[in-house]
Short mmCIF file of N, CA, C and O in Angstrom, two decimals:
data_model
loop_
_atom_site.label_atom_id
_atom_site.label_comp_id
_atom_site.label_asym_id
_atom_site.label_seq_id
_atom_site.Cartn_x
_atom_site.Cartn_y
_atom_site.Cartn_z
N UNK A 1257 101.28 51.86 100.47
CA UNK A 1257 101.08 52.27 99.09
C UNK A 1257 101.65 51.19 98.14
O UNK A 1257 102.79 50.72 98.35
N UNK A 1258 100.85 50.78 97.17
CA UNK A 1258 101.32 49.76 96.22
C UNK A 1258 102.08 50.42 95.07
O UNK A 1258 101.58 51.33 94.46
N UNK A 1259 103.28 49.88 94.79
CA UNK A 1259 104.00 50.48 93.67
C UNK A 1259 103.30 50.16 92.34
O UNK A 1259 102.73 49.10 92.15
N UNK A 1260 103.35 51.11 91.44
CA UNK A 1260 102.67 50.93 90.15
C UNK A 1260 103.49 50.09 89.23
O UNK A 1260 104.72 50.09 89.25
N UNK A 1261 102.80 49.28 88.45
CA UNK A 1261 103.46 48.38 87.53
C UNK A 1261 104.05 49.15 86.38
O UNK A 1261 103.65 50.32 86.14
N UNK A 1262 104.94 48.59 85.61
CA UNK A 1262 105.53 49.27 84.46
C UNK A 1262 104.47 49.61 83.41
O UNK A 1262 104.45 50.65 82.82
N UNK A 1263 103.45 48.71 83.28
CA UNK A 1263 102.39 48.89 82.31
C UNK A 1263 101.51 50.11 82.73
O UNK A 1263 101.11 50.87 81.87
N UNK A 1264 101.28 50.22 84.00
CA UNK A 1264 100.44 51.31 84.52
C UNK A 1264 101.14 52.66 84.32
O UNK A 1264 100.54 53.66 83.87
N UNK A 1265 102.47 52.67 84.56
CA UNK A 1265 103.20 53.91 84.34
C UNK A 1265 103.27 54.26 82.83
O UNK A 1265 103.14 55.45 82.49
N UNK A 1266 103.42 53.27 81.98
CA UNK A 1266 103.42 53.53 80.56
C UNK A 1266 102.09 54.04 80.08
O UNK A 1266 102.00 54.95 79.25
N UNK A 1267 101.01 53.46 80.63
CA UNK A 1267 99.67 53.97 80.28
C UNK A 1267 99.50 55.40 80.69
O UNK A 1267 98.97 56.21 79.90
N UNK A 1268 99.88 55.77 81.87
CA UNK A 1268 99.78 57.16 82.29
C UNK A 1268 100.62 58.12 81.43
O UNK A 1268 100.15 59.21 81.12
N UNK A 1269 101.79 57.65 81.05
CA UNK A 1269 102.62 58.50 80.18
C UNK A 1269 101.94 58.69 78.84
O UNK A 1269 101.89 59.86 78.33
N UNK A 1270 101.44 57.63 78.21
CA UNK A 1270 100.79 57.78 76.93
C UNK A 1270 99.49 58.59 77.03
O UNK A 1270 99.15 59.33 76.14
N UNK A 1271 98.75 58.40 78.14
CA UNK A 1271 97.56 59.20 78.32
C UNK A 1271 97.87 60.70 78.47
O UNK A 1271 97.16 61.55 77.93
N UNK A 1272 98.92 61.03 79.12
CA UNK A 1272 99.34 62.41 79.28
C UNK A 1272 99.74 62.98 77.89
O UNK A 1272 99.44 64.15 77.62
N UNK A 1273 100.35 62.21 77.05
CA UNK A 1273 100.66 62.66 75.71
C UNK A 1273 99.40 63.01 74.99
O UNK A 1273 99.32 64.00 74.26
N UNK A 1274 98.37 62.13 75.06
CA UNK A 1274 97.13 62.33 74.39
C UNK A 1274 96.46 63.65 74.93
O UNK A 1274 95.95 64.46 74.10
N UNK A 1275 96.44 63.80 76.18
CA UNK A 1275 95.89 65.06 76.80
C UNK A 1275 96.64 66.27 76.26
O UNK A 1275 95.99 67.28 75.84
N UNK A 1276 97.93 66.23 76.17
CA UNK A 1276 98.72 67.38 75.70
C UNK A 1276 98.40 67.65 74.21
O UNK A 1276 98.32 68.83 73.82
N UNK A 1277 98.19 66.60 73.44
CA UNK A 1277 97.86 66.83 72.01
C UNK A 1277 96.47 67.46 71.83
O UNK A 1277 96.29 68.26 70.97
N UNK A 1278 95.54 67.06 72.66
CA UNK A 1278 94.15 67.56 72.54
C UNK A 1278 93.89 68.90 73.22
O UNK A 1278 92.89 69.57 72.94
N UNK A 1279 94.83 69.29 74.10
CA UNK A 1279 94.63 70.53 74.91
C UNK A 1279 94.34 71.79 74.05
O UNK A 1279 93.45 72.52 74.44
N UNK A 1280 95.11 72.07 73.01
CA UNK A 1280 94.77 73.33 72.26
C UNK A 1280 93.35 73.39 71.76
O UNK A 1280 92.70 74.46 71.83
N UNK A 1281 92.85 72.29 71.24
CA UNK A 1281 91.45 72.24 70.79
C UNK A 1281 90.48 72.38 71.94
O UNK A 1281 89.42 73.10 71.83
N UNK A 1282 90.79 71.76 73.06
CA UNK A 1282 89.88 71.81 74.22
C UNK A 1282 89.74 73.21 74.71
O UNK A 1282 88.63 73.70 75.01
N UNK A 1283 90.87 73.97 74.82
CA UNK A 1283 90.80 75.35 75.29
C UNK A 1283 90.01 76.23 74.32
O UNK A 1283 89.22 77.07 74.75
N UNK A 1284 90.25 76.02 73.00
CA UNK A 1284 89.54 76.86 72.02
C UNK A 1284 88.06 76.58 72.07
O UNK A 1284 87.26 77.50 72.02
N UNK A 1285 87.66 75.35 72.16
CA UNK A 1285 86.24 75.00 72.18
C UNK A 1285 85.57 75.59 73.39
O UNK A 1285 84.48 76.16 73.34
N UNK A 1286 86.27 75.54 74.54
CA UNK A 1286 85.67 76.09 75.76
C UNK A 1286 85.51 77.58 75.58
O UNK A 1286 84.44 78.10 75.97
N UNK A 1287 86.42 78.29 74.99
CA UNK A 1287 86.29 79.71 74.77
C UNK A 1287 85.24 80.07 73.77
O UNK A 1287 84.51 81.07 73.86
N UNK A 1288 85.10 79.25 72.78
CA UNK A 1288 84.05 79.52 71.69
C UNK A 1288 82.66 79.12 72.10
O UNK A 1288 81.70 79.41 71.33
N UNK A 1289 82.48 78.52 73.26
CA UNK A 1289 81.08 78.19 73.73
C UNK A 1289 80.32 79.40 74.15
O UNK A 1289 79.18 79.31 74.46
N UNK A 1290 80.97 80.57 74.22
CA UNK A 1290 80.31 81.81 74.66
C UNK A 1290 79.19 82.13 73.66
O UNK A 1290 79.32 81.92 72.45
N UNK A 1291 78.12 82.69 74.19
CA UNK A 1291 77.06 83.13 73.32
C UNK A 1291 77.42 84.33 72.48
O UNK A 1291 76.76 84.69 71.55
N UNK A 1292 78.54 84.96 72.81
CA UNK A 1292 78.96 86.15 72.10
C UNK A 1292 80.10 85.90 71.11
O UNK A 1292 80.67 86.86 70.58
N UNK A 1293 80.45 84.65 70.82
CA UNK A 1293 81.45 84.30 69.86
C UNK A 1293 80.98 84.61 68.46
O UNK A 1293 79.78 84.47 68.07
N UNK A 1294 81.91 85.09 67.66
CA UNK A 1294 81.60 85.46 66.27
C UNK A 1294 82.45 84.60 65.32
O UNK A 1294 83.42 83.96 65.75
N UNK A 1295 82.15 84.62 64.01
CA UNK A 1295 83.04 83.92 63.10
C UNK A 1295 84.49 84.40 63.17
O UNK A 1295 85.39 83.59 63.00
N UNK A 1296 84.66 85.66 63.48
CA UNK A 1296 86.05 86.19 63.59
C UNK A 1296 86.77 85.54 64.75
O UNK A 1296 87.99 85.22 64.68
N UNK A 1297 86.03 85.27 65.86
CA UNK A 1297 86.65 84.58 66.97
C UNK A 1297 87.10 83.18 66.64
O UNK A 1297 88.14 82.76 66.99
N UNK A 1298 86.30 82.48 65.83
CA UNK A 1298 86.64 81.14 65.38
C UNK A 1298 87.96 81.21 64.56
O UNK A 1298 88.87 80.44 64.79
N UNK A 1299 88.05 82.16 63.68
CA UNK A 1299 89.24 82.34 62.82
C UNK A 1299 90.46 82.63 63.72
O UNK A 1299 91.49 82.03 63.51
N UNK A 1300 90.31 83.47 64.67
CA UNK A 1300 91.46 83.82 65.58
C UNK A 1300 91.89 82.60 66.37
O UNK A 1300 93.06 82.29 66.52
N UNK A 1301 90.92 81.89 66.97
CA UNK A 1301 91.24 80.74 67.74
C UNK A 1301 91.88 79.62 66.89
O UNK A 1301 92.75 78.86 67.37
N UNK A 1302 91.42 79.49 65.65
CA UNK A 1302 92.01 78.47 64.73
C UNK A 1302 93.51 78.81 64.55
O UNK A 1302 94.33 77.85 64.60
N UNK A 1303 93.85 80.07 64.29
CA UNK A 1303 95.22 80.41 64.21
C UNK A 1303 96.02 80.18 65.50
O UNK A 1303 97.14 79.74 65.46
N UNK A 1304 95.36 80.37 66.60
CA UNK A 1304 95.97 80.07 67.87
C UNK A 1304 96.31 78.61 68.05
O UNK A 1304 97.37 78.24 68.52
N UNK A 1305 95.35 77.78 67.67
CA UNK A 1305 95.48 76.35 67.77
C UNK A 1305 96.66 75.88 66.83
O UNK A 1305 97.54 75.12 67.25
N UNK A 1306 96.65 76.42 65.62
CA UNK A 1306 97.74 76.03 64.71
C UNK A 1306 99.08 76.48 65.19
O UNK A 1306 100.08 75.74 65.07
N UNK A 1307 99.13 77.63 65.84
CA UNK A 1307 100.38 78.11 66.42
C UNK A 1307 100.83 77.22 67.56
O UNK A 1307 102.07 76.91 67.68
N UNK A 1308 99.93 76.79 68.39
CA UNK A 1308 100.25 75.90 69.48
C UNK A 1308 100.86 74.57 68.95
O UNK A 1308 101.81 74.04 69.50
N UNK A 1309 100.20 74.00 67.94
CA UNK A 1309 100.70 72.78 67.34
C UNK A 1309 102.06 72.94 66.72
O UNK A 1309 102.94 72.04 66.83
N UNK A 1310 102.27 74.06 66.06
CA UNK A 1310 103.61 74.29 65.46
C UNK A 1310 104.67 74.33 66.52
O UNK A 1310 105.73 73.66 66.37
N UNK A 1311 104.42 75.04 67.65
CA UNK A 1311 105.37 75.08 68.75
C UNK A 1311 105.50 73.66 69.34
O UNK A 1311 106.66 73.25 69.66
N UNK A 1312 104.43 72.94 69.57
CA UNK A 1312 104.45 71.63 70.18
C UNK A 1312 105.28 70.67 69.36
O UNK A 1312 106.09 69.94 69.87
N UNK A 1313 105.12 70.69 68.04
CA UNK A 1313 105.81 69.77 67.20
C UNK A 1313 107.27 70.14 66.99
O UNK A 1313 108.11 69.28 66.86
N UNK A 1314 107.59 71.43 67.00
CA UNK A 1314 108.98 71.81 66.86
C UNK A 1314 109.80 71.55 68.10
O UNK A 1314 110.98 71.16 68.00
N UNK A 1315 109.20 71.69 69.23
CA UNK A 1315 109.93 71.34 70.50
C UNK A 1315 109.89 69.85 70.79
O UNK A 1315 110.78 69.30 71.38
N UNK A 1316 108.79 69.20 70.43
CA UNK A 1316 108.52 67.75 70.69
C UNK A 1316 108.92 67.30 72.06
O UNK A 1316 109.57 66.30 72.27
N UNK A 1317 108.41 68.02 73.02
CA UNK A 1317 108.65 67.70 74.43
C UNK A 1317 108.12 66.34 74.77
O UNK A 1317 108.75 65.56 75.55
N UNK A 1318 107.00 65.97 74.22
CA UNK A 1318 106.35 64.71 74.46
C UNK A 1318 107.00 63.51 73.73
O UNK A 1318 106.57 62.38 73.87
N UNK A 1319 108.00 63.80 72.93
CA UNK A 1319 108.72 62.79 72.18
C UNK A 1319 107.79 61.94 71.31
O UNK A 1319 107.81 60.76 71.30
N UNK A 1320 106.95 62.64 70.55
CA UNK A 1320 106.03 62.00 69.65
C UNK A 1320 106.81 61.46 68.46
O UNK A 1320 107.80 62.05 68.01
N UNK A 1321 106.39 60.35 67.92
CA UNK A 1321 107.02 59.80 66.72
C UNK A 1321 106.71 60.69 65.52
O UNK A 1321 105.69 61.37 65.48
N UNK A 1322 107.65 60.66 64.54
CA UNK A 1322 107.51 61.51 63.34
C UNK A 1322 106.18 61.17 62.61
O UNK A 1322 105.48 62.06 62.19
N UNK A 1323 105.83 59.86 62.54
CA UNK A 1323 104.58 59.47 61.88
C UNK A 1323 103.39 60.01 62.63
O UNK A 1323 102.41 60.42 62.03
N UNK A 1324 103.43 59.98 63.93
CA UNK A 1324 102.33 60.52 64.73
C UNK A 1324 102.11 62.02 64.50
O UNK A 1324 101.00 62.46 64.28
N UNK A 1325 103.22 62.74 64.44
CA UNK A 1325 103.16 64.20 64.15
C UNK A 1325 102.55 64.41 62.74
O UNK A 1325 101.70 65.27 62.56
N UNK A 1326 103.00 63.63 61.78
CA UNK A 1326 102.48 63.81 60.41
C UNK A 1326 100.98 63.43 60.37
O UNK A 1326 100.18 64.11 59.65
N UNK A 1327 100.60 62.40 61.08
CA UNK A 1327 99.18 62.02 61.14
C UNK A 1327 98.31 63.13 61.75
O UNK A 1327 97.23 63.45 61.24
N UNK A 1328 98.80 63.72 62.87
CA UNK A 1328 98.03 64.82 63.52
C UNK A 1328 97.93 66.01 62.59
O UNK A 1328 96.93 66.59 62.42
N UNK A 1329 99.02 66.31 61.92
CA UNK A 1329 99.01 67.41 60.97
C UNK A 1329 98.01 67.20 59.88
O UNK A 1329 97.26 68.11 59.39
N UNK A 1330 97.94 65.96 59.34
CA UNK A 1330 96.95 65.66 58.29
C UNK A 1330 95.52 65.82 58.78
O UNK A 1330 94.67 66.30 58.03
N UNK A 1331 95.26 65.44 60.03
CA UNK A 1331 93.90 65.56 60.58
C UNK A 1331 93.56 67.00 60.81
O UNK A 1331 92.45 67.42 60.50
N UNK A 1332 94.40 67.82 61.38
CA UNK A 1332 94.06 69.17 61.73
C UNK A 1332 94.05 70.14 60.55
O UNK A 1332 93.49 71.19 60.60
N UNK A 1333 94.70 69.75 59.45
CA UNK A 1333 94.70 70.56 58.23
C UNK A 1333 93.52 70.17 57.47
O UNK A 1333 92.95 70.62 56.64
#
């Protein structure tokens, strides 16, 4: 087995951060693809997504930079 370079490990770490940031929207979109989704479902899932981001940013497990968090908030609002 070949040991991974520092660059490769850094890439994987940053990619995992991106996946974690996009995950709430991905789950909501998957659920809303149902033929039985209503506008009320969209509203409920939107609040769910916002709640996930609030929790994600307050705990900041991924150690996102303050500017990154502010940029994401600007995009999702």
